[in-house]
mmCIF file of C-alpha atoms in Angstrom:
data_model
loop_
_atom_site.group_PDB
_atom_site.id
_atom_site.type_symbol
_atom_site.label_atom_id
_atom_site.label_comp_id
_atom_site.label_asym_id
_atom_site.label_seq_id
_atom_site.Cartn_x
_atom_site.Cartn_y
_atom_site.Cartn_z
ATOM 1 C CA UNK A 25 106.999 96.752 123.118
ATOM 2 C CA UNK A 26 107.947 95.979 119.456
ATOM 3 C CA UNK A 27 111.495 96.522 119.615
ATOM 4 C CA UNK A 28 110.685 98.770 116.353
ATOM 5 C CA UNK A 29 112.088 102.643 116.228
ATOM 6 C CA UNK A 30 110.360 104.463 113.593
ATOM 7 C CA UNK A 31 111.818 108.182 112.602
ATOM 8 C CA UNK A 32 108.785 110.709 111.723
ATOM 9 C CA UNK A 33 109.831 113.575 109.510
ATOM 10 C CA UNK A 34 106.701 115.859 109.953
ATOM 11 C CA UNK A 35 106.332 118.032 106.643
ATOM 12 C CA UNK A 36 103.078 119.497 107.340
ATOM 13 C CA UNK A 37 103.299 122.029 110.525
ATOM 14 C CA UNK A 38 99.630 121.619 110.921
ATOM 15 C CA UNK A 39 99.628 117.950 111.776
ATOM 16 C CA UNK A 40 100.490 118.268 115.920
ATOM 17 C CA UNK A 41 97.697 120.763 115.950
ATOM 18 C CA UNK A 42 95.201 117.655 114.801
ATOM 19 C CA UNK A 43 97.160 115.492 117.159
ATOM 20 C CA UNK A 44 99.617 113.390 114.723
ATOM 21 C CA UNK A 45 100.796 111.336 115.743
ATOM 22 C CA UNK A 46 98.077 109.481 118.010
ATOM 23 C CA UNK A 47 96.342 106.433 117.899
ATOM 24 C CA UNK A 48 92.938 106.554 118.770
ATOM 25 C CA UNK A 49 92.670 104.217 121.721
ATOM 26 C CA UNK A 50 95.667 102.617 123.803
ATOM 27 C CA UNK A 51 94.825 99.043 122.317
ATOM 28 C CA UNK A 52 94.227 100.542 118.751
ATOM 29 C CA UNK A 53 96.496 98.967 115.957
ATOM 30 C CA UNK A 54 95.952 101.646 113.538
ATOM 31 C CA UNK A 55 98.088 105.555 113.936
ATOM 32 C CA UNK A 56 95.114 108.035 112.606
ATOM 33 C CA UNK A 57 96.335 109.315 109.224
ATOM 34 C CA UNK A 58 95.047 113.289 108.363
ATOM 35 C CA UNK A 59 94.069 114.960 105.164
ATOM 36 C CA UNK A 60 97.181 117.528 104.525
ATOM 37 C CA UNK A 61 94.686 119.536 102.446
ATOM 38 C CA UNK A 62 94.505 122.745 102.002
ATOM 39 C CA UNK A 63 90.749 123.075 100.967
ATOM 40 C CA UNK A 64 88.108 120.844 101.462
ATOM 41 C CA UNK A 65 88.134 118.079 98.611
ATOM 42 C CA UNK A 66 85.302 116.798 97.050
ATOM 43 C CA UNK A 67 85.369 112.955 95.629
ATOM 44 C CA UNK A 68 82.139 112.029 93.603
ATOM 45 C CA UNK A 69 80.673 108.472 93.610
ATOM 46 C CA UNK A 70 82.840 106.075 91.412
ATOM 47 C CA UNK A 71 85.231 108.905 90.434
ATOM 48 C CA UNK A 72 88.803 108.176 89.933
ATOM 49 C CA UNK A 73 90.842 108.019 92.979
ATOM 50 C CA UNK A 74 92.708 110.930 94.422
ATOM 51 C CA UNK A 75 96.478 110.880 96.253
ATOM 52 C CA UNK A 76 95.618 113.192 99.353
ATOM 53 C CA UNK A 77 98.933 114.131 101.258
ATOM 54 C CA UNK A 78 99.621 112.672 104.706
ATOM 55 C CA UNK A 79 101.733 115.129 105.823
ATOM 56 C CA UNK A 80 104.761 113.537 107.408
ATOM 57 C CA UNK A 81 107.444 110.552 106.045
ATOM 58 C CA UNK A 82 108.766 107.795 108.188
ATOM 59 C CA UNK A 83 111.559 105.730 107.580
ATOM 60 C CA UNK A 84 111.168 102.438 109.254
ATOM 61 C CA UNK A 85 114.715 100.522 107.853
ATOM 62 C CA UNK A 86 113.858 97.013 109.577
ATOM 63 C CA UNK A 87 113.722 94.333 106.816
ATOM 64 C CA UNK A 88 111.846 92.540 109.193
ATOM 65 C CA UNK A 89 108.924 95.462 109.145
ATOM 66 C CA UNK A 90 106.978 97.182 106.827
ATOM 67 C CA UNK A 91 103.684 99.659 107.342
ATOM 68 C CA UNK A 92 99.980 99.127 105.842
ATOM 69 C CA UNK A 93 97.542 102.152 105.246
ATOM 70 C CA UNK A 94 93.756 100.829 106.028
ATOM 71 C CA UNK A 95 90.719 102.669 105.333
ATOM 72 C CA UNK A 96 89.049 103.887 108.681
ATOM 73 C CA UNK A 97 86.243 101.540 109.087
ATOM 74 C CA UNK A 98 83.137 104.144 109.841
ATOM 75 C CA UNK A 99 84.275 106.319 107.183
ATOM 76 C CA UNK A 100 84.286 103.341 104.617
ATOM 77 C CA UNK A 101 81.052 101.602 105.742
ATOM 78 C CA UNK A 102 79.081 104.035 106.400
ATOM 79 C CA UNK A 103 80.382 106.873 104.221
ATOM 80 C CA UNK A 104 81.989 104.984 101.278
ATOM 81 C CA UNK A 105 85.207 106.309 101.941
ATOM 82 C CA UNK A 106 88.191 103.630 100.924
ATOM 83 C CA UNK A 107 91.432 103.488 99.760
ATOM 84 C CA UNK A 108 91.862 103.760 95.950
ATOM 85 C CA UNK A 109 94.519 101.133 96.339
ATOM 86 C CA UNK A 110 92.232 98.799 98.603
ATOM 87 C CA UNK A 111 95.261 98.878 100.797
ATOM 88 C CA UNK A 112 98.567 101.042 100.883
ATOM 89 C CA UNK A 113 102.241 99.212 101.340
ATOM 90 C CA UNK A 114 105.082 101.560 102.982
ATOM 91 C CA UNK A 115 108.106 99.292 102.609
ATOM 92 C CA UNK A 116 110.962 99.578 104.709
ATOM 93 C CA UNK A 117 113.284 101.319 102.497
ATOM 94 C CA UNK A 118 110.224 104.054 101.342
ATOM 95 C CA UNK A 119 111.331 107.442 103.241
ATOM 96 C CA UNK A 120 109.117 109.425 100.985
ATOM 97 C CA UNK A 121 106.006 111.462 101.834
ATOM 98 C CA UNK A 122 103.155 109.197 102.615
ATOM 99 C CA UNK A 123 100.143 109.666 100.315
ATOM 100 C CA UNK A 124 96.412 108.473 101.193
ATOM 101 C CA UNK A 125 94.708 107.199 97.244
ATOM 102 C CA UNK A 126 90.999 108.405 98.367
ATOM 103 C CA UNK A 127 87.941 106.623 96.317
ATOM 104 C CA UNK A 128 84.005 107.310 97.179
ATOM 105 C CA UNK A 129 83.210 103.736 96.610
ATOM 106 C CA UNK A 130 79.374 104.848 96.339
ATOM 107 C CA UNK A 131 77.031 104.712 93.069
ATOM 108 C CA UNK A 132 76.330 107.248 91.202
ATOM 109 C CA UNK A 133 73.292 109.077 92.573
ATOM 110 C CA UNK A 134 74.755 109.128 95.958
ATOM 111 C CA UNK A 135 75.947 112.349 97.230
ATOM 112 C CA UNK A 136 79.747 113.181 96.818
ATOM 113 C CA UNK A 137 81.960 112.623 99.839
ATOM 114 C CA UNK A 138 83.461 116.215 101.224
ATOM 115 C CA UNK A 139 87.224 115.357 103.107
ATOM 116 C CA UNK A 140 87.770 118.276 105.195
ATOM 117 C CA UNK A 141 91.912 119.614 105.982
ATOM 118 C CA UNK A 142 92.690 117.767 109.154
ATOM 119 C CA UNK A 143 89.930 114.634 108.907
ATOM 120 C CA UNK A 144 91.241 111.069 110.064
ATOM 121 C CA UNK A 145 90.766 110.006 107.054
ATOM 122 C CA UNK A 146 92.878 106.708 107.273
ATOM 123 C CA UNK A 147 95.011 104.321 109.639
ATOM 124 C CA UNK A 148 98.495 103.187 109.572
ATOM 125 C CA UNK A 149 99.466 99.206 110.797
ATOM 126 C CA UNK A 150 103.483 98.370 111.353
ATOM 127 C CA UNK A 151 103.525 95.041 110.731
ATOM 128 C CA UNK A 152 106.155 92.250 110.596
ATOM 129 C CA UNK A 153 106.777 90.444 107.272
ATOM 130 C CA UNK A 154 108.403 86.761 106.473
ATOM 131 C CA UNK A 155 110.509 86.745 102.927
ATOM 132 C CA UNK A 156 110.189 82.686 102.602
ATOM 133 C CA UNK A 157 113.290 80.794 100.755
ATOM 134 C CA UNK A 158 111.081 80.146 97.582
ATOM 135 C CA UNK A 159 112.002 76.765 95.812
ATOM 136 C CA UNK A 160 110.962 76.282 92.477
ATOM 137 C CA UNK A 161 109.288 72.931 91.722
ATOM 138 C CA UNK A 162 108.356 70.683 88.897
ATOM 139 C CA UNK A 163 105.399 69.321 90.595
ATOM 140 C CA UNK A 164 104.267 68.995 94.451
ATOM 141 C CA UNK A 165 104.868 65.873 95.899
ATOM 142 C CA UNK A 166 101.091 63.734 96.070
ATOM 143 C CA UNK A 167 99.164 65.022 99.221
ATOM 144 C CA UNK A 168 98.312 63.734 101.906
ATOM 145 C CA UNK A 169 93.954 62.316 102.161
ATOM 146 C CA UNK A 170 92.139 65.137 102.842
ATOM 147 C CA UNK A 171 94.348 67.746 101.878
ATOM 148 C CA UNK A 172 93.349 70.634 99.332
ATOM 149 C CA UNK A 173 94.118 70.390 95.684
ATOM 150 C CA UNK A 174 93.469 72.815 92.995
ATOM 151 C CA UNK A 175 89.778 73.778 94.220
ATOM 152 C CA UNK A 176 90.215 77.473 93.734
ATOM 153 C CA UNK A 177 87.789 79.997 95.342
ATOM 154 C CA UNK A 178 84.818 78.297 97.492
ATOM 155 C CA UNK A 179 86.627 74.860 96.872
ATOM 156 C CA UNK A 180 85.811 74.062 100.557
ATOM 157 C CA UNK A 181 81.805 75.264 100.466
ATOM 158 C CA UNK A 182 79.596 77.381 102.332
ATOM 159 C CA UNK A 183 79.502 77.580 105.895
#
């Protein structure tokens, strides 16, 4: 039990009918998200991404929470399906209607992706968040043997 109460305004009357809201196992972390379309939408490979409606709002009002929107991962790896956003932040105080940025990450060549009114096309993670007291510093104090420095990216090698 989180201790978390989340309201759900539904704004698309469709979305029990798919089963909104559900998660698609009882250990699952991610609530399925649906295409609110109204046609069947067609994404082609590496075109620009497209806001697809989620149907419903939330309005989660913790400062201590906040909601992520992940790609499904079948649809993504084996469809190219991903979020045009790589992934979607619903803060605390956002009551407004969710949206789903849709990319078909494939090449050009490859078929275009079809998202069908009603697909799972996307997953939605409550998560807790820390706000740090930032400090603003001249310089870090000298580190301790060992530590890491200023390595950047791969700093720490292969394996």
């Amino acid at each position: 039990m989180s201790g978390l109460d989340v309201a759900v305004r539904i704004l698309d009357p469709r979305l029990p009918g798919w089963g909104f809201p559900r998660w698609g196992s009882a250990l699952a972390a991610g609530l399925d998200l649906h295409a609110c379309l109204d046609a069947p939408l067609v994404l082609e490979p590496l075109g620009p991404p497209t806001l697809i409606p989620a149907g419903f709002a939330l309005a989660i009002r913790d400062p201590d929470w906040c909601a992520m929107v992940y790609p499904r991962s079948g649809l993504g790896h084996r469809e190219g399906l991903v979020l045009g956003n790589a992934v979607g932040v619903i803060d605390a105080d956002y009551e407004g209607p969710l949206m789903i940025s849709a990319w078909n990450r494939n090449p050009p060549g490859r078929a275009p992706l079809t998202v069908e009114p009603g697909e799972r096309i996307a997953q939605l993670v409550f998560t807790r968040i820390v706000r740090p007291a930032l400090r603003v510093v001249e310089a870090f104090p000298v580190p301790e043997a060992g530590a890491r420095g200023a390595g950047g990216f791969g700093s720490t090698g292969r394996g």
